[in-house]
Amino acid sequence: MVNETQHTCSASSSSRSDGGSSSGSESSKDNSRCSTPVLDADRHERLREKMRRRQDAGDKWFSLEFFPPRTANAAVNLISRFDRMGAGGPLFIDVTWHPAGDPGSDKETSSMIIANTAVNYCGLETILHMTCCNQTKDDITGHLQKAKRLGLKNIMALRGDPAGEEWEEEVDGFNYAVDLVKHIRSEFDDYFDICVAGYPKGHPEAESYEADLRHLKEKVFAGADFIITQLFFRPETFLKFMKDCQAIGITCPIIPGIFPIQGYHSLRQLVKLSKLEVPQEIKDVIEPIKDNDAAIRNYGVELAVSMCRELLDSGLVHGLHFYTLNREVATTEVLKRLGIWKEDPRRPLPWAVSAHPKRRVEDVRPIFWASRPKSYIYRTQEWDDFPNGRWGNSSSPAFGELKDYYLFYLKSKSPREELLKMWGEELTGEESVFEVFTCYITGEPNRNGYKVTCMPWNDDPLATETNLLKDQLEKVNRRGILTINSQPNINGKPSTDPIVGWGPSGGYVFQKAYLEFFTSSEIVTALLKVLKKYELRVNYHIVNVKGQNITNAPDLQPNAVTWGIFPGREIIQPTVVDPVSFLSWKDEAFALWIEQWAKLYEEESPSRMIIQYIHDNYYLVNLVDNDFPLENCLWQVVEDTFELLN
Amino acid sequence: MVNETQHTCSASSSSRSDGGSSSGSESSKDNSRCSTPVLDADRHERLREKMRRRQDAGDKWFSLEFFPPRTANAAVNLISRFDRMGAGGPLFIDVTWHPAGDPGSDKETSSMIIANTAVNYCGLETILHMTCCNQTKDDITGHLQKAKRLGLKNIMALRGDPAGEEWEEEVDGFNYAVDLVKHIRSEFDDYFDICVAGYPKGHPEAESYEADLRHLKEKVFAGADFIITQLFFRPETFLKFMKDCQAIGITCPIIPGIFPIQGYHSLRQLVKLSKLEVPQEIKDVIEPIKDNDAAIRNYGVELAVSMCRELLDSGLVHGLHFYTLNREVATTEVLKRLGIWKEDPRRPLPWAVSAHPKRRVEDVRPIFWASRPKSYIYRTQEWDDFPNGRWGNSSSPAFGELKDYYLFYLKSKSPREELLKMWGEELTGEESVFEVFTCYITGEPNRNGYKVTCMPWNDDPLATETNLLKDQLEKVNRRGILTINSQPNINGKPSTDPIVGWGPSGGYVFQKAYLEFFTSSEIVTALLKVLKKYELRVNYHIVNVKGQNITNAPDLQPNAVTWGIFPGREIIQPTVVDPVSFLSWKDEAFALWIEQWAKLYEEESPSRMIIQYIHDNYYLVNLVDNDFPLENCLWQVVEDTFELLN
């Protein structure tokens, strides 16, 4: 929104008051008897309510602005950045809209799809920018409908830069942001939260500062819920602007836009686009160090921190909006120094929640996708309602096919060459595969000196929780029990436990031990004999790629393997082992051998044939030890199996 | 069914096979994602499936026949008998139908209402007898519709005794039981399980034994699911009959009707009605002791036990049907000696389940009605669906008004004089009320030497589980904390624990400590101060009869206070403290002071005014200690409160 322009005249007659109390018909559904225990009020509130609640509670917050990337690879990186910066706890992020870049399309780099990914796959409250000038009403309505369908709930309504030099107002067209605000309210009622832009120094094209304030008031009275400002360089600029807004009756939240200077050229570019003037005292510091990026960034961080402090200390500012320019370091540094970066991200549930409104009640998932939550979200995106309270009998839910293993939000962050270094340029047998699994578990470099930081089933290094099982996992992987998912048993740890905790404080969390692995049919034969001894204690499910299927799950019922008991609430059981979903998962788990690993090698090459052999002949096994208060018996099961084999 | 008669000719063309595999459209609903974890397969099966499963598993079972009582008081007693004999684990009970007694009416003594009570309030699988002769098709359809509406699923289809001496067949009328079977199948499809009567010696009115067998086959082929026989005196009578049935192609279960001789006169009466002949060897024993009831009963028990053993040992008999004549002792004795009386009734859930089909998924209830489950069932009988898996946000459910405190299935088993002896002929102040509560807890006689075995809120002596808290409860009741409901905290006891266990074996059960009591406003004021110290640990809800309402329940959410973790299942949380339902419960709890206690005394009498004062001024309080793994802090809360008051 740095290059946003604004209308200079036009009257607004809308009398809609700011941030009304109605929360729309969507949320009233939550009063039915089946609603989820409100684990995290955030999931049930609209953005404007969250802002109000944070303000009432005296909590300071921040938000982050990003622009859509140019390439698919950049999109993959941006999504990792969403995940990392999302961990710091932004109230929302926003994605800008560039009319020239086909922003409403289905391309993986479009504003629409990036915002969709942020909401659905990264679980971030997201504002999608939208400009209106030079667009037809139908185009705009189409974009808004698509945004709604994708689960987007917030729009930043902007005019955008007119095309061509000689721009003229169109009669009945979308000439100004206020027209877009009115259109959204008239076509979509109260569905969207609407944000508009404010100009602390007045819009460069406005007749005057005062005229610009009046136009801002029109936008608010037409239905905008809050204001984010253009960047500025001095805190007093914003504070004066805010008082002036309040003086003419603008009562909605006004969020200052903060631009940490990150480099000489980006600053110049920005200033040119926004027609802002950089104060002399800043120029005086920057000019002498203009070729020293690190020095400029340090200065930019200092400047931003001191300005933010002054704003927050004024008592008038509750949230700060950061123009990140898609970069991580400077903004994160500022936030950490301000103390508003959430250092200890408390998890509302053991897995990352999605922010799509239709998923707001979702609180149960099968454990299988623990390391591939984006794939789970993708494969369940067509569901109309989501398991809530319990998984239930899941003979009905159909998982979407996952044919495209290169969906950009599922794509590995590592390029092919790196994967080959990790997983082996050349495999010599099943044992070299065992070695890769073992190195991933131990964190030790492989025989060529490379650390294995990801696997086809997990694009990230081992989770902290899995580390609890490291020694045992190492031992079994060496011997061909190729683990891809596991959790230890937990018999009532506090919900605030830094490793296994989740949910509100004052609760207790529990887990049944879980182990999932690929292994050879020889080992499976022995395992099945051993499991007879554990029949009443261990639930198992064993399946190969052809679908041969052995389980002792009673009536194919799901088994809750993670649950939490909290003060004043019903029980939450967010993770289950569901025998029916396991069959959908096994297709994906087996396919990853081929799609992610085998295909790294030439066709017919020995390496490829080794992976293909494993894919064709190994079994995927999951084991649950139901006796969570006792010592985990699954290691003993594996030990007994090896003993039987010897 | 001892006086059942049967048709002698008429052909059946129905080809419906016995006990088909379709289980009807009702049960297919259970496949939706929201179904309950199958805790107890019994709840989900029809009677004929239960029979088959028991037979396949080699389990022997029994069933019990009762006739409707003559008076309302007898009905109250019969229902207690259902509860007591139900504990022994009958596969079903059945209720006979006497056309002269208005059997389909809403009177509390009608067959229909007694069967309704057995199913809905006692949770017993129930067969309602129905006779058809001398009735119109509309009458019969009406009875069947009513039975279905009430949750009855099984009909014993009988002809009944024709009225008048000169009975003649009506053309197109219901002349024989087979007509009723056909009618049920044609009007209600497969909804009902149908039982018909078999005559081991042939029906007295039949042309011949062989003709009677053919008529039985017609009834089966018309759609009956199983056969219960008329009583007989020698095991070989039944075994021959069974073989003869099988020889002509009757393959459905045939259950022998067992009549333990309980007295000389009842035997004579029965023999007269059924036109059976008592074998000489039995007459020889009975005649000399005909005035010695105890001796006859002992003989009857011996005879029944030895006959039942022979039947069971034959390998052909899996279930035994007992003609109880509404008496308890002889039948229970026979069952115990046969070893098929369930000595250790494993509870599928902590509370007694109802057998109405629409409640088959029900697995969550508020704790408040723990001692008044029949009242809970009554007040929720209009609900269309029942909480399953979780209570959820219960702002919607409306509890039925409970105006009639004398509904016969809620009526106290003790008459007024007895209640006065227990609760005091004359009260001298609030302290005499404290004493009554204390005596109920301790089991010690009151000052007049009477034990207090029931209270307005609980018609039974203290539950075994509550006994765990006896010392503490005694102490607080003495001081005016008048407890009406409580449970200790449990941190993972085996589900097979004889006192607190429930659900399938191999699981673990948990509880949060709960305490519910009436107390004065003075104590409440101190309590509220003390509770501030326990704010994060204890949830409380305090309300008086006027509805003044103080709670710290977050968002009025329910709090799960009993739950169980089982192998291969989702978590079951059968009991919650729901702040919304508590307001419906408090109306009932306060009204019981007046309806059950105050009204024992003259209007304006001091005793009555004392109870009225308590009703008007006391508060009803519930407390939950959320920290179930720690020592229950609720006693400390009460202790602190008394300390503050001193």
XYZ file of C-alpha atoms in Angstrom, chain B residues 109-614:
506
model
C -50.568 -49.556 35.632
C -51.130 -50.269 31.940
C -48.956 -52.771 30.075
C -47.890 -50.006 27.719
C -46.714 -47.676 30.487
C -45.019 -50.398 32.487
C -43.132 -51.485 29.369
C -42.317 -47.837 28.629
C -40.897 -47.433 32.119
C -38.815 -50.581 31.800
C -37.252 -49.406 28.537
C -36.818 -45.729 29.187
C -36.316 -45.452 32.913
C -34.804 -48.788 33.828
C -32.827 -49.249 30.622
C -34.113 -52.771 30.062
C -34.568 -54.371 26.686
C -38.295 -55.029 26.776
C -40.860 -57.048 24.881
C -44.435 -55.822 25.048
C -47.053 -58.534 24.656
C -49.987 -57.717 22.433
C -53.095 -59.730 21.702
C -55.263 -59.241 18.674
C -58.494 -61.118 18.915
C -61.644 -59.048 19.283
C -59.760 -55.909 18.308
C -59.968 -53.652 15.270
C -57.085 -53.128 12.928
C -57.062 -49.430 13.882
C -56.830 -50.206 17.576
C -53.921 -52.528 16.985
C -52.115 -50.134 14.686
C -52.635 -47.418 17.272
C -51.105 -49.551 20.001
C -48.148 -50.419 17.800
C -47.569 -46.789 16.852
C -47.671 -45.779 20.471
C -45.253 -48.539 21.406
C -42.862 -47.399 18.701
C -43.122 -43.787 19.825
C -42.275 -44.809 23.369
C -39.140 -46.596 22.223
C -40.418 -50.154 22.405
C -38.798 -52.339 19.770
C -40.112 -55.808 20.455
C -43.597 -57.275 20.359
C -44.822 -60.647 21.536
C -47.633 -61.320 19.064
C -50.483 -63.346 20.608
C -54.036 -64.161 19.811
C -55.448 -63.720 23.281
C -58.515 -65.311 24.736
C -61.657 -64.782 22.680
C -64.442 -63.014 24.535
C -67.534 -65.061 25.120
C -68.223 -68.746 24.851
C -69.157 -68.989 21.248
C -66.254 -67.444 19.447
C -66.275 -67.364 15.681
C -63.627 -66.306 13.233
C -64.105 -62.898 11.730
C -63.503 -62.616 8.011
C -60.471 -60.338 7.431
C -60.227 -59.906 11.192
C -57.433 -60.772 13.566
C -58.301 -64.314 14.381
C -54.898 -65.739 15.102
C -51.469 -64.602 16.221
C -50.205 -65.097 12.675
C -52.565 -62.342 11.533
C -50.953 -59.988 14.004
C -47.462 -60.982 12.886
C -48.391 -60.272 9.288
C -49.987 -56.990 10.224
C -46.883 -55.821 12.105
C -44.623 -56.720 9.206
C -46.905 -55.086 6.665
C -47.429 -51.867 8.622
C -44.055 -51.506 10.364
C -41.777 -53.417 8.035
C -38.755 -54.631 9.943
C -38.988 -52.107 12.781
C -40.096 -54.521 15.503
C -38.521 -57.767 16.569
C -41.418 -60.176 16.865
C -41.727 -63.032 19.279
C -44.402 -65.729 19.144
C -45.561 -68.411 21.533
C -44.724 -72.104 21.197
C -46.478 -74.982 22.950
C -44.204 -77.880 23.859
C -47.215 -80.104 24.407
C -49.208 -78.556 21.597
C -51.850 -75.891 22.146
C -54.800 -77.294 24.099
C -57.184 -76.168 21.348
C -55.119 -77.484 18.478
C -56.287 -80.466 16.456
C -53.041 -82.253 17.162
C -49.450 -81.691 18.235
C -48.379 -81.876 14.601
C -50.993 -79.371 13.468
C -49.846 -77.032 16.194
C -46.236 -77.281 15.006
C -47.364 -76.336 11.503
C -49.119 -73.281 12.855
C -45.994 -72.295 14.719
C -44.047 -72.559 11.494
C -46.597 -70.287 9.821
C -46.067 -67.656 12.514
C -42.324 -67.844 12.039
C -42.562 -67.677 8.280
C -44.932 -64.732 8.572
C -42.095 -62.791 10.183
C -41.521 -63.834 13.776
C -37.914 -63.662 14.953
C -37.980 -66.096 17.832
C -40.228 -68.275 19.930
C -40.844 -68.388 23.680
C -42.560 -71.514 24.906
C -45.357 -72.138 27.311
C -44.191 -73.578 30.600
C -43.583 -77.315 30.865
C -42.597 -79.648 33.664
C -40.039 -81.997 32.178
C -36.935 -81.071 30.193
C -37.507 -83.848 27.694
C -40.831 -82.205 26.786
C -38.970 -79.141 25.569
C -36.095 -80.978 23.926
C -38.454 -83.138 21.901
C -40.477 -80.065 20.920
C -37.326 -78.292 19.797
C -36.203 -81.188 17.666
C -39.673 -81.490 16.149
C -39.611 -77.762 15.305
C -36.227 -78.076 13.651
C -37.380 -81.116 11.745
C -40.109 -79.133 10.017
C -37.752 -76.232 9.193
C -38.122 -73.833 12.112
C -34.601 -72.458 12.556
C -35.155 -69.371 14.718
C -34.257 -69.379 18.423
C -36.703 -71.245 20.652
C -36.552 -70.180 24.281
C -37.920 -72.473 26.973
C -40.359 -70.859 29.386
C -39.397 -71.784 32.957
C -41.904 -71.665 35.781
C -40.367 -72.095 39.230
C -43.203 -73.390 41.388
C -43.638 -70.799 44.129
C -46.764 -71.932 45.898
C -49.581 -74.375 45.778
C -52.307 -71.990 44.791
C -50.435 -70.170 42.092
C -49.576 -73.502 40.534
C -53.194 -74.631 40.548
C -54.337 -71.351 39.096
C -51.782 -71.553 36.334
C -52.550 -75.125 35.499
C -56.191 -74.267 35.206
C -55.528 -71.363 32.860
C -53.023 -73.149 30.695
C -54.856 -76.443 30.673
C -51.595 -78.226 31.389
C -51.343 -81.346 33.383
C -48.974 -81.506 36.326
C -46.996 -84.747 36.239
C -47.825 -87.220 38.937
C -44.303 -87.214 40.412
C -44.626 -83.481 41.105
C -48.116 -83.792 42.530
C -46.816 -86.514 44.804
C -44.256 -84.195 46.311
C -46.450 -81.126 46.542
C -49.700 -82.423 47.927
C -48.265 -83.434 51.327
C -46.602 -79.987 51.808
C -49.274 -77.835 50.220
C -49.670 -75.618 53.291
C -45.955 -75.039 53.712
C -45.091 -72.179 51.366
C -41.393 -72.236 52.141
C -41.127 -75.956 51.507
C -42.981 -75.668 48.210
C -40.770 -72.806 47.090
C -37.636 -74.719 48.000
C -38.881 -77.669 46.043
C -39.821 -75.402 43.129
C -36.332 -73.916 43.083
C -34.716 -77.346 43.180
C -36.941 -78.597 40.397
C -36.312 -75.529 38.215
C -32.567 -75.629 38.759
C -32.311 -79.260 37.820
C -34.529 -78.826 34.763
C -32.579 -75.723 33.626
C -29.265 -77.540 34.079
C -30.472 -80.370 31.917
C -31.657 -77.947 29.249
C -28.414 -75.991 29.223
C -26.312 -79.155 29.266
C -28.138 -80.414 26.178
C -26.233 -77.780 24.185
C -29.466 -76.880 22.415
C -30.583 -74.203 24.853
C -28.797 -70.832 25.156
C -31.359 -68.760 26.997
C -34.006 -69.380 29.646
C -37.227 -67.414 30.010
C -38.657 -67.126 33.542
C -42.290 -66.679 34.462
C -41.646 -64.621 37.597
C -45.264 -63.957 38.580
C -43.798 -60.569 39.627
C -41.876 -62.214 42.439
C -38.201 -61.924 43.002
C -36.894 -64.526 45.393
C -37.417 -67.879 43.663
C -36.277 -66.767 40.206
C -33.230 -64.949 41.564
C -32.320 -68.006 43.573
C -32.582 -70.282 40.529
C -30.484 -67.887 38.436
C -27.808 -67.573 41.081
C -27.581 -71.312 41.511
C -27.306 -71.721 37.741
C -24.493 -69.155 37.755
C -26.115 -66.958 35.114
C -27.110 -64.118 37.451
C -24.523 -61.390 36.725
C -22.881 -60.983 40.143
C -20.572 -58.178 39.096
C -22.517 -55.886 36.841
C -19.931 -54.072 34.744
C -21.232 -50.617 33.979
C -20.864 -49.477 30.354
C -21.058 -45.884 31.647
C -21.064 -44.424 35.167
C -24.802 -43.870 34.946
C -27.606 -46.275 34.016
C -28.330 -46.020 30.331
C -31.815 -45.874 28.852
C -32.865 -48.422 26.225
C -34.890 -46.071 24.025
C -33.489 -46.336 20.475
C -33.142 -42.571 20.151
C -30.908 -42.581 23.215
C -28.614 -45.290 21.957
C -25.852 -42.792 21.159
C -26.269 -40.880 24.422
C -23.049 -40.911 26.399
C -22.897 -37.565 28.228
C -25.089 -36.250 31.028
C -24.840 -33.445 33.572
C -23.755 -34.756 36.974
C -26.625 -33.017 38.794
C -29.140 -35.800 38.201
C -26.713 -38.542 39.320
C -29.131 -39.669 42.033
C -32.268 -38.892 40.038
C -31.600 -40.482 36.644
C -35.291 -41.180 36.055
C -36.056 -37.508 36.503
C -33.330 -36.635 33.986
C -34.772 -39.094 31.483
C -38.245 -37.699 32.050
C -37.132 -34.107 31.607
C -35.247 -34.843 28.397
C -37.737 -37.238 26.849
C -38.751 -34.683 24.221
C -35.216 -34.169 22.934
C -34.693 -35.268 19.380
C -31.053 -36.038 19.777
C -28.839 -36.614 22.724
C -25.367 -35.376 23.572
C -22.882 -37.793 22.191
C -19.137 -37.542 22.646
C -19.456 -34.151 24.248
C -22.088 -32.066 25.950
C -21.100 -29.032 23.910
C -22.479 -25.617 24.319
C -25.813 -26.322 25.872
C -27.484 -22.951 25.639
C -30.100 -24.652 23.484
C -31.413 -27.723 25.295
C -34.649 -27.117 27.115
C -35.425 -29.319 30.072
C -39.037 -30.301 30.516
C -40.860 -28.862 33.493
C -41.067 -31.198 36.418
C -44.282 -30.142 38.064
C -45.567 -33.531 39.053
C -43.259 -34.753 41.794
C -45.473 -37.778 42.167
C -44.880 -39.226 38.726
C -45.001 -42.855 39.714
C -41.511 -43.693 38.507
C -40.113 -40.832 40.598
C -42.211 -41.482 43.646
C -40.463 -42.319 46.884
C -40.602 -45.965 47.830
C -41.202 -44.888 51.441
C -44.652 -43.842 52.666
C -45.230 -40.540 54.510
C -45.084 -42.051 58.012
C -41.721 -43.583 57.314
C -40.362 -40.339 55.877
C -41.509 -38.483 58.997
C -39.665 -40.963 61.168
C -36.506 -40.484 59.143
C -36.645 -36.728 58.626
C -38.257 -35.742 61.938
C -41.876 -35.583 63.126
C -41.085 -32.124 64.382
C -38.191 -29.894 63.434
C -36.855 -27.424 65.981
C -34.583 -25.385 63.751
C -32.114 -25.493 60.887
C -29.855 -27.644 63.067
C -32.394 -30.458 63.117
C -32.180 -30.407 59.323
C -28.373 -30.566 59.542
C -28.831 -33.657 61.716
C -30.986 -35.402 59.139
C -28.356 -34.842 56.469
C -25.624 -36.039 58.822
C -27.516 -39.218 59.745
C -28.075 -39.982 56.057
C -24.312 -39.745 55.491
C -23.206 -41.699 58.549
C -25.894 -44.366 58.429
C -26.332 -43.892 62.207
C -29.898 -43.811 63.598
C -31.361 -40.366 64.238
C -32.281 -39.155 67.754
C -35.487 -41.169 67.598
C -33.675 -44.294 66.634
C -34.527 -44.399 62.932
C -31.988 -44.750 60.145
C -32.221 -42.156 57.376
C -32.088 -44.305 54.245
C -33.282 -41.769 51.737
C -33.441 -38.022 51.163
C -35.614 -35.874 48.935
C -32.721 -35.771 46.444
C -31.868 -39.424 46.652
C -34.295 -42.279 47.146
C -31.503 -44.757 47.862
C -28.876 -45.135 50.572
C -25.485 -43.540 49.973
C -23.608 -44.828 46.919
C -20.494 -46.912 47.535
C -18.404 -44.261 45.823
C -19.714 -41.536 48.108
C -18.681 -43.718 51.016
C -15.110 -42.888 50.052
C -15.850 -39.346 51.237
C -17.955 -40.282 54.275
C -15.808 -38.797 57.044
C -15.393 -35.482 55.321
C -19.052 -35.327 54.347
C -20.156 -36.014 57.909
C -18.003 -33.178 59.236
C -19.323 -30.556 56.820
C -22.996 -31.587 57.037
C -22.897 -31.161 60.805
C -21.935 -27.552 60.224
C -24.592 -26.714 57.655
C -22.986 -27.639 54.345
C -25.903 -29.832 53.306
C -24.428 -32.083 50.654
C -26.623 -33.694 48.012
C -24.066 -34.887 45.437
C -20.347 -35.508 45.427
C -17.595 -37.544 43.880
C -13.930 -37.981 44.782
C -11.129 -37.186 42.356
C -9.664 -40.193 40.583
C -6.386 -40.051 38.732
C -6.400 -43.071 36.461
C -7.845 -46.126 38.162
C -8.365 -49.289 36.100
C -11.751 -49.375 34.394
C -12.381 -52.661 36.212
C -12.169 -51.002 39.646
C -15.142 -52.400 41.612
C -16.139 -48.996 43.026
C -15.324 -46.300 40.480
C -14.722 -48.394 37.348
C -16.912 -48.418 34.242
C -16.544 -49.131 30.524
C -14.589 -51.854 28.747
C -11.674 -53.505 30.507
C -8.112 -52.415 29.878
C -9.009 -48.745 30.299
C -8.401 -46.048 32.893
C -11.022 -43.855 34.513
C -10.593 -40.354 35.862
C -12.664 -37.901 37.867
C -12.446 -34.344 39.060
C -13.605 -33.928 42.656
C -17.152 -32.579 42.842
C -19.220 -31.298 45.728
C -22.788 -29.982 45.619
C -24.633 -28.650 48.633
C -27.217 -26.285 50.021
C -25.973 -23.728 52.485
C -26.886 -20.438 54.132
C -26.133 -17.030 52.667
C -23.801 -16.348 55.571
C -21.632 -19.310 54.629
C -21.844 -18.379 50.930
C -20.476 -14.896 51.682
C -17.449 -16.384 53.414
C -17.103 -19.095 50.772
C -16.918 -16.535 47.986
C -14.041 -14.777 49.744
C -12.211 -18.072 50.149
C -12.830 -19.052 46.518
C -10.857 -16.005 45.343
C -7.760 -17.819 46.586
C -8.697 -20.868 44.495
C -9.804 -18.961 41.422
C -7.628 -20.843 38.936
C -8.190 -24.230 40.468
C -11.827 -24.427 41.497
C -14.849 -23.830 39.299
C -17.909 -22.825 41.251
C -21.542 -22.135 40.584
C -23.745 -20.657 43.300
C -27.431 -19.933 42.861
C -30.477 -19.347 45.037
C -34.111 -20.114 44.384
C -34.679 -16.636 42.973
C -32.009 -17.322 40.386
C -29.253 -15.106 41.770
C -26.347 -16.669 40.054
C -22.590 -16.494 40.635
C -20.150 -18.562 38.603
C -16.622 -18.459 37.243
C -17.289 -20.987 34.471
C -15.481 -19.646 31.387
C -18.087 -18.691 28.753
C -20.568 -20.948 30.571
C -18.755 -23.924 29.120
C -19.352 -27.426 30.480
C -16.610 -28.999 32.565
C -15.960 -32.716 32.064
C -15.704 -34.292 35.532
C -15.695 -37.999 34.643
C -13.867 -39.502 31.710
C -12.296 -42.734 30.606
C -9.451 -43.707 28.297
C -9.834 -47.098 26.655
C -7.776 -49.236 24.294
C -8.438 -48.459 20.668
C -11.141 -45.873 21.287
C -11.761 -42.202 21.513
C -12.139 -40.693 24.934
C -15.457 -41.070 26.713
C -16.576 -38.249 29.020
C -19.928 -39.305 30.406
C -20.388 -36.683 33.130
C -20.123 -32.916 32.919
C -20.872 -29.950 35.122
C -22.828 -27.759 32.760
C -23.586 -24.253 34.066
C -26.620 -23.884 31.826
C -28.272 -27.146 32.860
C -27.506 -26.322 36.479
C -30.180 -23.652 36.355
C -32.766 -26.233 35.316
C -31.536 -28.583 38.002
C -31.695 -25.941 40.730
C -35.423 -25.465 40.131
C -35.886 -29.171 40.730
C -33.462 -29.317 43.657
C -35.130 -26.411 45.457
C -38.641 -27.684 44.712
C -37.803 -31.025 46.342
C -37.438 -29.243 49.712
C -41.088 -28.237 49.470
C -42.633 -31.116 47.552
C -40.916 -33.956 49.373
C -40.187 -32.511 52.772
C -42.125 -29.372 53.761
C -45.418 -30.871 52.617
C -45.063 -33.691 55.129
C -46.050 -31.125 57.780
C -49.192 -29.112 58.409
C -49.336 -25.732 56.722
C -48.078 -22.946 59.017
C -46.516 -25.545 61.323
C -43.060 -24.610 62.657
C -41.495 -27.646 60.944
C -42.891 -26.625 57.604
C -41.761 -23.052 58.092
C -38.207 -24.182 58.810
C -38.009 -26.074 55.527
C -39.684 -23.181 53.731
C -37.097 -20.801 55.229
C -34.234 -22.964 53.969
